[in-house]
Short mmCIF file of C-alpha atoms in Angstrom, two decimals:
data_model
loop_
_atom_site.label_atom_id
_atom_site.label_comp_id
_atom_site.label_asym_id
_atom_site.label_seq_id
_atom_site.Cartn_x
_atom_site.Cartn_y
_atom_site.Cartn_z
CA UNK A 891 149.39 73.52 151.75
CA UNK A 892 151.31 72.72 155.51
CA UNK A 893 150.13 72.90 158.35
CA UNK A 894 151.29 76.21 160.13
CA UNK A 895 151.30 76.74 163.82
CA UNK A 896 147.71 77.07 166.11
CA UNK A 897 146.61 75.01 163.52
CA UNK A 898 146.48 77.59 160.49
CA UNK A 899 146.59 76.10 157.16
CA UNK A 900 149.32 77.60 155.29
CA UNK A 901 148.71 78.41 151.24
CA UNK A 902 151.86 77.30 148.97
CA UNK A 903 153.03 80.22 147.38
CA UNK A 904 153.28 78.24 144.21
CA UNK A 905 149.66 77.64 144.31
CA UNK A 906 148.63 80.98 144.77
CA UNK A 907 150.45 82.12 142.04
CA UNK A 908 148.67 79.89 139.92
CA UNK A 909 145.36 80.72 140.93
CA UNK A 910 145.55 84.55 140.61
CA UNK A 911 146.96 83.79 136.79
CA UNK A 912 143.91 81.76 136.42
CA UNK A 913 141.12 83.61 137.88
CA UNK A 914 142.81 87.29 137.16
CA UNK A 915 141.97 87.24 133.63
CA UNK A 916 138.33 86.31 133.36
CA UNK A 917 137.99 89.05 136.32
CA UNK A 918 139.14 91.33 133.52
CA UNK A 919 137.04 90.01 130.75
CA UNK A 920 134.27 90.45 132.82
CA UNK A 921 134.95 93.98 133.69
CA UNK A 922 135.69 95.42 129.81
CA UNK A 923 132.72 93.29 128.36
CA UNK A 924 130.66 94.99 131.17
CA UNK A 925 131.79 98.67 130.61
CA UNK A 926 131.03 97.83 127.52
CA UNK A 927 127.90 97.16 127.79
CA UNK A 928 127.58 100.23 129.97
CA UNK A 929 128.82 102.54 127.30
CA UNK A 930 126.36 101.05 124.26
CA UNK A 931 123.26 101.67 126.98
CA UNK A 932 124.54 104.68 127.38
CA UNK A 933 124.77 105.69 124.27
CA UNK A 934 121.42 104.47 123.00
CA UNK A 935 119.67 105.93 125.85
CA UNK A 936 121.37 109.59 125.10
CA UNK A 937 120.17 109.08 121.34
CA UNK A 938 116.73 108.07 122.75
CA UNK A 939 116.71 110.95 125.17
CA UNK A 940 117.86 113.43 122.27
CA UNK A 941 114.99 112.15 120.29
CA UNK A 942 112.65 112.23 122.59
CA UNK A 943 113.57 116.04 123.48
CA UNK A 944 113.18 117.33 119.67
CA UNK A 945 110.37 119.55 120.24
CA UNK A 946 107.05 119.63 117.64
CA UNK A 947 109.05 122.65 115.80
CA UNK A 948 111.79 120.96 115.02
CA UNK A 949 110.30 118.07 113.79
CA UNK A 950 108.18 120.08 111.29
CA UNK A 951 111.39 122.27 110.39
CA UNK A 952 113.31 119.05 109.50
CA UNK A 953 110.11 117.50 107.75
CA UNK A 954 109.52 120.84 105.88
CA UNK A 955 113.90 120.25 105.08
CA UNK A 956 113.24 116.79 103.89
CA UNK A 957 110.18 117.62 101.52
CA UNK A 958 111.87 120.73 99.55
CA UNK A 959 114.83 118.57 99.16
CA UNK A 960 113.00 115.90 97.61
CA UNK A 961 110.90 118.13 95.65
CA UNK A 962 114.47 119.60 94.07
CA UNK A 963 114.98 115.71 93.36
CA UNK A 964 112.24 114.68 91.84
CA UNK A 965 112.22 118.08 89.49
CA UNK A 966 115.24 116.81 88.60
CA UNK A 967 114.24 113.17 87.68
CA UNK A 968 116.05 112.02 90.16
CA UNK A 969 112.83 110.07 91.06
CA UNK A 970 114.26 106.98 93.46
CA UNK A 971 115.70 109.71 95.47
CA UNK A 972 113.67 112.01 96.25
CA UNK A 973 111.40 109.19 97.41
CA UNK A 974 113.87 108.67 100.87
CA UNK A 975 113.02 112.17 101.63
CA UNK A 976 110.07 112.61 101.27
CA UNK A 977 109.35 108.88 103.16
CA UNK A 978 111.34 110.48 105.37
CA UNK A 979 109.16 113.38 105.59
CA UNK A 980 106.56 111.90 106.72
CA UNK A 981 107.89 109.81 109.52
CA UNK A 982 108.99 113.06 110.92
CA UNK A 983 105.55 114.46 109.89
CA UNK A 984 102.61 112.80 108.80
CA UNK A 985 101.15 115.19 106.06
CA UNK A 986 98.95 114.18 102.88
CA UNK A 987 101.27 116.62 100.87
CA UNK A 988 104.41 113.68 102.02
CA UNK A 989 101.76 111.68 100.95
CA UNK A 990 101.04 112.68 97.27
CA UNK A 991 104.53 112.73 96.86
CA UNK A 992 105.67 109.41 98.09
CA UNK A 993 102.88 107.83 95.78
CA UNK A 994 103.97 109.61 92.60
CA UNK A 995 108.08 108.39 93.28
CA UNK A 996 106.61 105.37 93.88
CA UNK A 997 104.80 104.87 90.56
CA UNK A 998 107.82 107.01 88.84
CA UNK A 999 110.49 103.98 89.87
CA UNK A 1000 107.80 100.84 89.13
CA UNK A 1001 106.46 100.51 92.24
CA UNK A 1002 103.19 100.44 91.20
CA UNK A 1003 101.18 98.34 93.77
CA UNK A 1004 102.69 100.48 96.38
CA UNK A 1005 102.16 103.58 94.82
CA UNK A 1006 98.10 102.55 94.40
CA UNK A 1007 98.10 102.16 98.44
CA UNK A 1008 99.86 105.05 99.31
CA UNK A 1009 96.82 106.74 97.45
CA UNK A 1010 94.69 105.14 99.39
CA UNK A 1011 96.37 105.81 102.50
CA UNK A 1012 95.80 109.27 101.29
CA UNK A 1013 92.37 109.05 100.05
CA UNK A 1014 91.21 107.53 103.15
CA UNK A 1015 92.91 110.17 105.83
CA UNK A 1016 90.67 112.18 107.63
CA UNK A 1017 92.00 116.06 107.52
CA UNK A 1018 89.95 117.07 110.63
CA UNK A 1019 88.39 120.31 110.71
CA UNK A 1020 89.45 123.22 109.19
CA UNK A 1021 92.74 121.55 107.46
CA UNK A 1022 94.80 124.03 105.14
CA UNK A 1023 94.12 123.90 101.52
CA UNK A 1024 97.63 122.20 100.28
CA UNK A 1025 96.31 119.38 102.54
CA UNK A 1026 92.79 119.39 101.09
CA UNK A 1027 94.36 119.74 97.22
CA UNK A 1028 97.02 117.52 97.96
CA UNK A 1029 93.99 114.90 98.68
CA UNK A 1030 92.21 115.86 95.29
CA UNK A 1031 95.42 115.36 93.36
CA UNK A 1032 95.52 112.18 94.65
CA UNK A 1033 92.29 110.92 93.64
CA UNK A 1034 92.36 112.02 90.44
CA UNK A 1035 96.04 110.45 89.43
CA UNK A 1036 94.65 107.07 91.53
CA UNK A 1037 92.58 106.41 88.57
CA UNK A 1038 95.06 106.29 85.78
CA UNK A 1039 97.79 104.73 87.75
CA UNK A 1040 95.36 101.56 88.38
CA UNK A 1041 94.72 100.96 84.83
CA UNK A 1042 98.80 100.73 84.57
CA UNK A 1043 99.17 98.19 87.43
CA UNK A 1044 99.52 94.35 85.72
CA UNK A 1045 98.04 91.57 86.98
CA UNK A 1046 99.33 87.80 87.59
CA UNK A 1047 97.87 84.40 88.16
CA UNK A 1048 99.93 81.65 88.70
CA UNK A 1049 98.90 77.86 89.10
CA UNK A 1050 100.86 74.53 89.13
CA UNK A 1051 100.11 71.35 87.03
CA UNK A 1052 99.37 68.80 88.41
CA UNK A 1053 96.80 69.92 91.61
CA UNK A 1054 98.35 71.32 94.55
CA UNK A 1055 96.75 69.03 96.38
CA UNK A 1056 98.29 65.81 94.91
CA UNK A 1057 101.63 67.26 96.26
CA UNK A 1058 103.33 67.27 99.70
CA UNK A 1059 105.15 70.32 101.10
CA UNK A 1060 104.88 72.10 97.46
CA UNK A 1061 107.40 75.18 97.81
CA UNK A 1062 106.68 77.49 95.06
CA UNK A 1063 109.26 80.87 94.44
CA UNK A 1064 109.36 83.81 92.32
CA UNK A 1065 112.51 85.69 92.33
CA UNK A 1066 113.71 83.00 95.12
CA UNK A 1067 111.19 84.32 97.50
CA UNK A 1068 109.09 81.48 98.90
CA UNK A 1069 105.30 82.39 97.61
CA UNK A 1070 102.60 81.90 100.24
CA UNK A 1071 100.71 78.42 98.84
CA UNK A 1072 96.95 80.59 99.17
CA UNK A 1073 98.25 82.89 96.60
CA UNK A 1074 98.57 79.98 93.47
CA UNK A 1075 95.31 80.58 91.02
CA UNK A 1076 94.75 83.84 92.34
CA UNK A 1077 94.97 86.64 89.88
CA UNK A 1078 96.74 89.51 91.91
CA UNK A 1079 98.42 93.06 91.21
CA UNK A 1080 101.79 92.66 90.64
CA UNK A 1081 104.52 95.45 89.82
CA UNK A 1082 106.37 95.23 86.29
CA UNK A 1083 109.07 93.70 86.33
CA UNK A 1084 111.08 90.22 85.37
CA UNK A 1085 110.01 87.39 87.60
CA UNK A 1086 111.69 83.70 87.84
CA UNK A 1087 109.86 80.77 88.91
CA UNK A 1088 110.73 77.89 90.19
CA UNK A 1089 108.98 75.01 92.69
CA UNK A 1090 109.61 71.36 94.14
CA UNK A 1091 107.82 69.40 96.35
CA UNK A 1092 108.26 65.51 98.20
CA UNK A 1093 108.96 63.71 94.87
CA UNK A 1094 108.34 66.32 92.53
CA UNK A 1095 110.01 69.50 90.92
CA UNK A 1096 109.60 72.26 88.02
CA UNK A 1097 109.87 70.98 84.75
CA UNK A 1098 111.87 73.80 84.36
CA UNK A 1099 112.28 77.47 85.79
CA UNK A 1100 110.38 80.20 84.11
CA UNK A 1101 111.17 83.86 83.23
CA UNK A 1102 108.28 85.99 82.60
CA UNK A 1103 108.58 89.46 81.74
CA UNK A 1104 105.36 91.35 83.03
CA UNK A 1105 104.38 94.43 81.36
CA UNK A 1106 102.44 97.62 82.69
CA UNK A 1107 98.51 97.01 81.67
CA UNK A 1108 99.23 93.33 81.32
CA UNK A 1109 97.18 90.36 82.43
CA UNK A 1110 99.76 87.77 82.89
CA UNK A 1111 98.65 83.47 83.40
CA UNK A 1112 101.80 81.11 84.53
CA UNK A 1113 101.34 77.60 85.27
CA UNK A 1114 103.97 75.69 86.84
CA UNK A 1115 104.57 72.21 85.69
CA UNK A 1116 105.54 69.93 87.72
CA UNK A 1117 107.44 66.08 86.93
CA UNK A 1118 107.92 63.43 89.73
CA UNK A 1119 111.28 62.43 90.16
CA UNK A 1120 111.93 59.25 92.31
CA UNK A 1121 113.11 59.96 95.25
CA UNK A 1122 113.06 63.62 95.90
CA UNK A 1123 111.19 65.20 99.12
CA UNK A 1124 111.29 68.78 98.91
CA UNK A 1125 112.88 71.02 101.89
CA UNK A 1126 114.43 74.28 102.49
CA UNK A 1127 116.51 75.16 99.96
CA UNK A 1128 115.71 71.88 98.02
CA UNK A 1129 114.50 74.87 94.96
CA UNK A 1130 117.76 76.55 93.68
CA UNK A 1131 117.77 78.91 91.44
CA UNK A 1132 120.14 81.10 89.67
CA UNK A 1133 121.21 84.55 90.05
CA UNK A 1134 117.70 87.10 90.58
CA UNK A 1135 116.99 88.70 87.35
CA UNK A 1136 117.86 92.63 86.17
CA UNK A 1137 116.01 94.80 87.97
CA UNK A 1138 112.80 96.26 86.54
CA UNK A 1139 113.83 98.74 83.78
CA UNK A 1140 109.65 99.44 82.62
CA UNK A 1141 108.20 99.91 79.35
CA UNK A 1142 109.85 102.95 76.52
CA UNK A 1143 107.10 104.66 77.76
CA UNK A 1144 107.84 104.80 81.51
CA UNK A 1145 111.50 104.83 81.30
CA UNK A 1146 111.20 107.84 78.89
CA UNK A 1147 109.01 109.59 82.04
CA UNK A 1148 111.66 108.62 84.52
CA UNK A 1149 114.65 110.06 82.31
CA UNK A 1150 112.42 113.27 82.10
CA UNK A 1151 112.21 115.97 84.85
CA UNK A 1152 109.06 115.49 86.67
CA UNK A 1153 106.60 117.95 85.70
CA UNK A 1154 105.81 120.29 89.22
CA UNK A 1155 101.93 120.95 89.49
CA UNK A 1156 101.33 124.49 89.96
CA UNK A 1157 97.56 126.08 91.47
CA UNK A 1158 96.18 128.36 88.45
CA UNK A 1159 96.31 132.21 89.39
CA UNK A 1160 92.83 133.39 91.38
CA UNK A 1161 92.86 135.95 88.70
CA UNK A 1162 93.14 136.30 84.91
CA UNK A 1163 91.60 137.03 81.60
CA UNK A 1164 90.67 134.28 78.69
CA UNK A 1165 89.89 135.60 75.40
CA UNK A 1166 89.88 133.89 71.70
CA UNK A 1167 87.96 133.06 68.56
CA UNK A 1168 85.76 130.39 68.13
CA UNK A 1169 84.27 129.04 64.35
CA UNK A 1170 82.60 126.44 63.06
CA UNK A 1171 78.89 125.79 61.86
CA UNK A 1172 75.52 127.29 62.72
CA UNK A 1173 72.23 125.63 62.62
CA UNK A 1174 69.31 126.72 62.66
CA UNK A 1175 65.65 125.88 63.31
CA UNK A 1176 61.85 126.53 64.68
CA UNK A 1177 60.24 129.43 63.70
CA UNK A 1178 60.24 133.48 62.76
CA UNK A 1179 56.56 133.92 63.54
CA UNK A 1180 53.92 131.40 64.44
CA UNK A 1181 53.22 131.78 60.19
CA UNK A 1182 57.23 131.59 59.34
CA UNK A 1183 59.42 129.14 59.90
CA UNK A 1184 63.15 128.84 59.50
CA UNK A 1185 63.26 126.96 56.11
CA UNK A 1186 61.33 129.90 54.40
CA UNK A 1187 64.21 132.35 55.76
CA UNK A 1188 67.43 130.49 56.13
CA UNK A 1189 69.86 126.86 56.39
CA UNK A 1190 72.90 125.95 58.45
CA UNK A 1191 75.61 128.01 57.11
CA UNK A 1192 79.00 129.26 58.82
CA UNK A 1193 80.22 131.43 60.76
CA UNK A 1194 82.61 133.17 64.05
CA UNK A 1195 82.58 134.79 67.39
CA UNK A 1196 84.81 136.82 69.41
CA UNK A 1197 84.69 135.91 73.40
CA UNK A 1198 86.32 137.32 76.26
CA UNK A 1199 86.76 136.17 79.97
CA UNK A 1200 87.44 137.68 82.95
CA UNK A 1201 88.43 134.79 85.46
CA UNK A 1202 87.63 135.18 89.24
CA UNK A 1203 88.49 132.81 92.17
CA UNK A 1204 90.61 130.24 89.86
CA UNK A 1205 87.42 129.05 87.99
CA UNK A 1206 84.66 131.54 87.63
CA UNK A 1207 84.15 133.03 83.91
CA UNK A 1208 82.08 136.29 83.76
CA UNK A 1209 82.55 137.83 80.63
CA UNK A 1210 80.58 138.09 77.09
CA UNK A 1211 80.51 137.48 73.42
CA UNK A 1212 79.48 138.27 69.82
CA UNK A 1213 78.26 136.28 67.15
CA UNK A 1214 78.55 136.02 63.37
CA UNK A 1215 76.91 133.90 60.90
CA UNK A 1216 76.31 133.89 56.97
CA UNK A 1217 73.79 131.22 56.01
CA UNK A 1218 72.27 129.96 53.39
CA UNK A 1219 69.52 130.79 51.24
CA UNK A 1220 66.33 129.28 52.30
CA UNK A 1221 65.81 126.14 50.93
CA UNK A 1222 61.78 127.22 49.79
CA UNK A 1223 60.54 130.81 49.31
CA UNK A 1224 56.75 129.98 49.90
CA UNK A 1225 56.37 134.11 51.06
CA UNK A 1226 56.93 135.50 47.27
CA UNK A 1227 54.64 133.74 45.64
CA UNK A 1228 54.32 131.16 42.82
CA UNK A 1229 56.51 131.35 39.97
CA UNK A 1230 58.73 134.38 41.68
CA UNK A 1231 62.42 133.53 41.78
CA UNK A 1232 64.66 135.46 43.82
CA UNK A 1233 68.54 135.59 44.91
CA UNK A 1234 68.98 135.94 48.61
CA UNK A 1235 71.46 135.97 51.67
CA UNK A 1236 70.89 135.57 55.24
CA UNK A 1237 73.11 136.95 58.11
CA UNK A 1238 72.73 137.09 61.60
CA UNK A 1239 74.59 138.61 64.59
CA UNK A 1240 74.38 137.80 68.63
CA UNK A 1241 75.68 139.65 70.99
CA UNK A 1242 75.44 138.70 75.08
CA UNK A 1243 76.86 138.32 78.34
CA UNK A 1244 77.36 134.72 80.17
CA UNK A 1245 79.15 133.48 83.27
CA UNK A 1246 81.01 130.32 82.74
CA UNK A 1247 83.44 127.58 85.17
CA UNK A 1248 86.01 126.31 84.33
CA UNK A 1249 87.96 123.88 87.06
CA UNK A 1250 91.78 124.43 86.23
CA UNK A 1251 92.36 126.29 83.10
CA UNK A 1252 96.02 125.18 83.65
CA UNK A 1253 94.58 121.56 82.63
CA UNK A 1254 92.51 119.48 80.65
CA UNK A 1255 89.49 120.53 81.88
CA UNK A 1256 85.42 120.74 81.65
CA UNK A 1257 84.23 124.18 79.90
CA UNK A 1258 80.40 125.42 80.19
CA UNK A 1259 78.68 128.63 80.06
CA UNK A 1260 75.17 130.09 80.55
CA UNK A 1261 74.48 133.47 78.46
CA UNK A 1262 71.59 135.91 77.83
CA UNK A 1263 71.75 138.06 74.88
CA UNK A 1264 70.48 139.78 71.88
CA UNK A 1265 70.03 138.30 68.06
CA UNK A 1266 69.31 140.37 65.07
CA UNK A 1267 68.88 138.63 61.44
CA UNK A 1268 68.08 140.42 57.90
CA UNK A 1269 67.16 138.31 54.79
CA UNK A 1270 68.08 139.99 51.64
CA UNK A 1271 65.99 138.88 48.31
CA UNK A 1272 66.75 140.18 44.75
CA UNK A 1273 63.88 139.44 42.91
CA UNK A 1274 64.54 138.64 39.12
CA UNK A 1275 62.59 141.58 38.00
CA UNK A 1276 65.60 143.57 40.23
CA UNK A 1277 63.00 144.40 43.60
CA UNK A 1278 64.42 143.97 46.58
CA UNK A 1279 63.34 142.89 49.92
CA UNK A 1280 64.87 142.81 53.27
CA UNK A 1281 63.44 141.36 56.27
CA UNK A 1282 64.68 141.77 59.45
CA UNK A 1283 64.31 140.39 62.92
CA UNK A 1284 65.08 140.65 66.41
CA UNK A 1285 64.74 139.61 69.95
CA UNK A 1286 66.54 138.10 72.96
CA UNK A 1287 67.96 134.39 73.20
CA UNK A 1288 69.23 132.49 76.43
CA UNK A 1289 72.73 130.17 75.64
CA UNK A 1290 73.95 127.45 77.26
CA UNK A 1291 77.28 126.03 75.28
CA UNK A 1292 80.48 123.17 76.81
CA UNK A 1293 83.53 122.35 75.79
CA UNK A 1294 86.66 120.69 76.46
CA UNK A 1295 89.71 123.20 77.26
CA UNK A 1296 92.61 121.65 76.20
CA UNK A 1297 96.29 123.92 77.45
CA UNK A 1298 98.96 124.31 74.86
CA UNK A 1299 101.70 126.59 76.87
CA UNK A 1300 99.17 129.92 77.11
CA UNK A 1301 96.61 129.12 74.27
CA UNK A 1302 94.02 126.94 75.04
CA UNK A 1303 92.41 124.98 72.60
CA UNK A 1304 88.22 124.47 73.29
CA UNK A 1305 85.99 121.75 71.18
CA UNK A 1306 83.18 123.47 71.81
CA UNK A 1307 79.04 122.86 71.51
CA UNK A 1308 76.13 125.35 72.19
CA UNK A 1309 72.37 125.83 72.30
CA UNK A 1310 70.80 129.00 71.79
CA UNK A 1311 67.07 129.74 72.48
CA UNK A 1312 64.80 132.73 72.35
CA UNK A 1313 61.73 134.37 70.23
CA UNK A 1314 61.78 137.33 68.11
CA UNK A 1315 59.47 139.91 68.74
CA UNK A 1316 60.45 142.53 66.74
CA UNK A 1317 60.16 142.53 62.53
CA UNK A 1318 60.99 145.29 60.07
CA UNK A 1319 60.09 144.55 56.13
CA UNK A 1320 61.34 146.76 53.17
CA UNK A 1321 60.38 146.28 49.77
CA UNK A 1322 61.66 148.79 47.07
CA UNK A 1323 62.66 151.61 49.83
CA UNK A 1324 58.96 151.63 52.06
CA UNK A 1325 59.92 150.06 55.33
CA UNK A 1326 57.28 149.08 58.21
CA UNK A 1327 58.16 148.09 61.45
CA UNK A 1328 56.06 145.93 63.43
CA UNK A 1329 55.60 144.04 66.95
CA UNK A 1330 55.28 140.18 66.42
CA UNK A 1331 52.52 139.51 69.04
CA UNK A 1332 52.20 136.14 68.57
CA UNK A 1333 55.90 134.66 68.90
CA UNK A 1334 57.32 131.62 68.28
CA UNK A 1335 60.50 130.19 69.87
CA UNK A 1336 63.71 129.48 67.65
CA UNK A 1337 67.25 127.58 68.12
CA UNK A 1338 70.88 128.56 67.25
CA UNK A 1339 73.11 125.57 67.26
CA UNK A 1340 76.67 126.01 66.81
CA UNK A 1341 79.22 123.43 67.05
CA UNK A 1342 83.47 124.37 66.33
CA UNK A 1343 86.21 124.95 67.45
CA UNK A 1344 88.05 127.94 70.10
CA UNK A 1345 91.26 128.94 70.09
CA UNK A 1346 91.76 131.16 73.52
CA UNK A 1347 94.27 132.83 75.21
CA UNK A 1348 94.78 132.45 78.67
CA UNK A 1349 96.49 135.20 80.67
CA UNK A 1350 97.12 135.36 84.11
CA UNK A 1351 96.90 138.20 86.80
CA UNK A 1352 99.66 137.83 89.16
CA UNK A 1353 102.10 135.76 90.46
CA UNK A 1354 100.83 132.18 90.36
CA UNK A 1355 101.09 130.45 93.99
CA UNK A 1356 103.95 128.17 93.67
CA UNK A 1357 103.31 124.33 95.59
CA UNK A 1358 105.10 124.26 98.54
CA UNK A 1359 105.06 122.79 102.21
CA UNK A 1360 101.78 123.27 103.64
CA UNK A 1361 101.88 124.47 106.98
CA UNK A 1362 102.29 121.33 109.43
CA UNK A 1363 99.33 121.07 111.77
CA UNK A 1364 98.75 118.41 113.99
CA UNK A 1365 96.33 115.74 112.29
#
């Protein structure tokens, strides 16, 4: 710098030039790092903005997109994808129907412990008045297939040797994940899978690392042993272990499921007709008359029915059946007198109507009834001498039978037990031609017990209702 005239200081050019090469460049550093800046705000506020503008309708339209496409996937076995949609499902919507699904991918790729609390995420929600019945069945479904699944989920316990407590800053790891110190001697739900573990602490360190391979069902006990080594104080990273193991592949039996299509649930028909055979082996006992009882007219023998359903509102049976039986010649013959022998055969019919439940006939499912009908029997004796007698009765009989309906593509297959109670009050006796017909007065109560097997067929009326995306209400 000189001094210029009335004392003005003048600048070297040299300098100046200097100074606007240094200073002119950070000026423009500042300025793009800036606009920069500007542009990423702007940008993340316009996404925010666009977010924040995507009205109720769209969200359910996209959730409602996300669901059927995950549905497609997991017909398709395609299990570990379909669970992004449908998690992403339900942060566009929270629905229990997202819910049920997300829980059954879960358990489908091994993750069991998360699949058991996405149940009870979905056990637990509160549907609010009036909610639509996917939501309400969706809820059901849940419960039920919470049961199972926890009987599949393996447990582990791990502990170290020697105490914790005679160790300083003990760093235990499975997988090379640091395990929380409150955990050791705990026996927890784990997932299936390979685990590695490994631990050090000041002075000490893992005898050596351990795979275990934990199984679904299994109850699994590690203990860690540890040996001092002079010198050593355990830190971050002190623990090193080799590469993680292979991810989980499961037992045969749940990698068989996931190379299988999932199986979609489908809501039986409201309508539809179940009709079949049933046999097996009648019993039975009390009395004819207050002066007759069953062993001086007839044993357990065997026999059939035919019975036919018609099916109302999904699980209501109103329908009827008939009743066969052959059995056995009584077992004493008291009525014909001392030294009288005879040949003789027993059969008796039934005929009635019942109503009957059954929950899902599309499932293994509970069976009952609860009938009122009418029972006719005629004992037929050929005495030696070539008389012979019939006696027949008659009178009405309440029924009350359960069973087990087991689904085999349309035919259902139904274990099946029953009581049958009642009096006759009605006899007819015919010896040699000369019948007489007579009111029994004085009655006596009788049982019919039957135990077999059905074999039904199950047809339904209609289309059945296919699952699909329950209408998305506000929770």
């Amino acid at each position: 710098m000189h001094d210029a005239p009335n004392g003005a200081i003048e600048r070297s050019p040299t300098v100046v030039g200097w100074t606007g090469m240094l200073f002119r460049p950070r000026r423009f550093a500042i300025v793009k790092v800036a606009s920069l800046a500007l542009t990423a705000l702007a940008l993340v506020s316009s996404a925010r903005t666009a977010n924040a503008q995507m009205s109720e309708s769209e969200r359910k339209s996209a959730a409602r997109a996300a669901y059927q496409e995950g549905v497609t996937l997991q017909d398709q076995g395609k299990a570990a994808e379909a669970l992004t949609r449908f998690e992403a499902a339900q942060k566009l919507f929270d629905a229990p129907t997202h819910l049920l699904r997300i829980a059954e991918c879960q358990a489908l790729v091994g993750k069991l412990v998360e699949a058991s609390e996405t149940y009870e995420t979905l056990i637990r929600k509160n549907l609010g008045p009036n909610p639509p019945d996917a939501f309400v069945q969706a809820q059901q479904q849940g419960q039920g297939e919470l049961t199972p699944l926890r009987q599949r989920i393996p447990t582990l316990r791990v502990t170290v040797r020697p105490d914790p407590s005679q160790m300083q800053n003990l760093q235990v790891t499975a997988n090379g994940t640091q395990m929380p110190n409150e955990v050791l001697g705990i026996t927890r739900p784990v997932n299936p899978g390979v685990y590695r573990f490994n631990a050090a602490a000041n002075g000490w360190q893992a005898n050596a690392p351990q795979d275990v391979n934990v199984v679904e069902r299994e109850q699994k006990n590690v203990e860690i042993v540890m040996v001092q080594r002079a010198g050593m104080a355990a830190t971050p990273g002190t623990v090193t272990l080799p590469p993680p193991p292979p991810p989980y592949a499961g037992d045969p039996n749940s990698a068989e499921r996931l190379n299988q299509p999932f199986v979609q649930r489908e809501v039986p028909s409201s309508l539809g007709f179940l009709f079949g055979v049933r046999a097996g082996a009648f019993v039975p006992g009390g009395g004819v008359d207050p002066n007759l009882s069953f062993e001086n007219v007839a044993s357990a023998g065997g026999g059939g029915a035919i019975d036919a359903y018609f099916r109302v509102a999904r699980m209501l049976l109103l329908g009827g059946s008939v009743e066969y039986a052959g059995l056995k010649s009584p077992s004493k013959l008291d009525t014909l007198g001392a030294g009288v022998t005879a040949d003789g055969s027993v059969h008796t019919t039934y005929a009635g109507l019942s109503i009957g439940l059954v929950p899902n006939i599309d499932r293994v499912s509970f069976i009952g009834d609860l009938g009122f009908g009418f029972r006719s029997l005629k004992q037929t004796l050929t005495e030696s001498t070539g008389a012979e007698q019939t006696h027949s009765y008659s009178g009405t009989e309440f029924a009350l039978g359960a069973g087990l309906s087991i689904p085999a593509g349309p035919i259902r297959l139904v274990p099946k037990a029953s009581i049958n109670y009642g009096e006759f009050d009605k006899a007819e006796n015919c010896v040699s031609g000369n019948c007489n017909s007579t009111s029994i007065s004085s009655t006596t109560g009788h049982t019919f017990f039957f135990v077999g097997l059905g074999v039904y067929y199950s047809l339904d009326i209609g289309k059945k209702p296919a699952p699909k995306v329950a209408a998305l209400q506000p929770q």
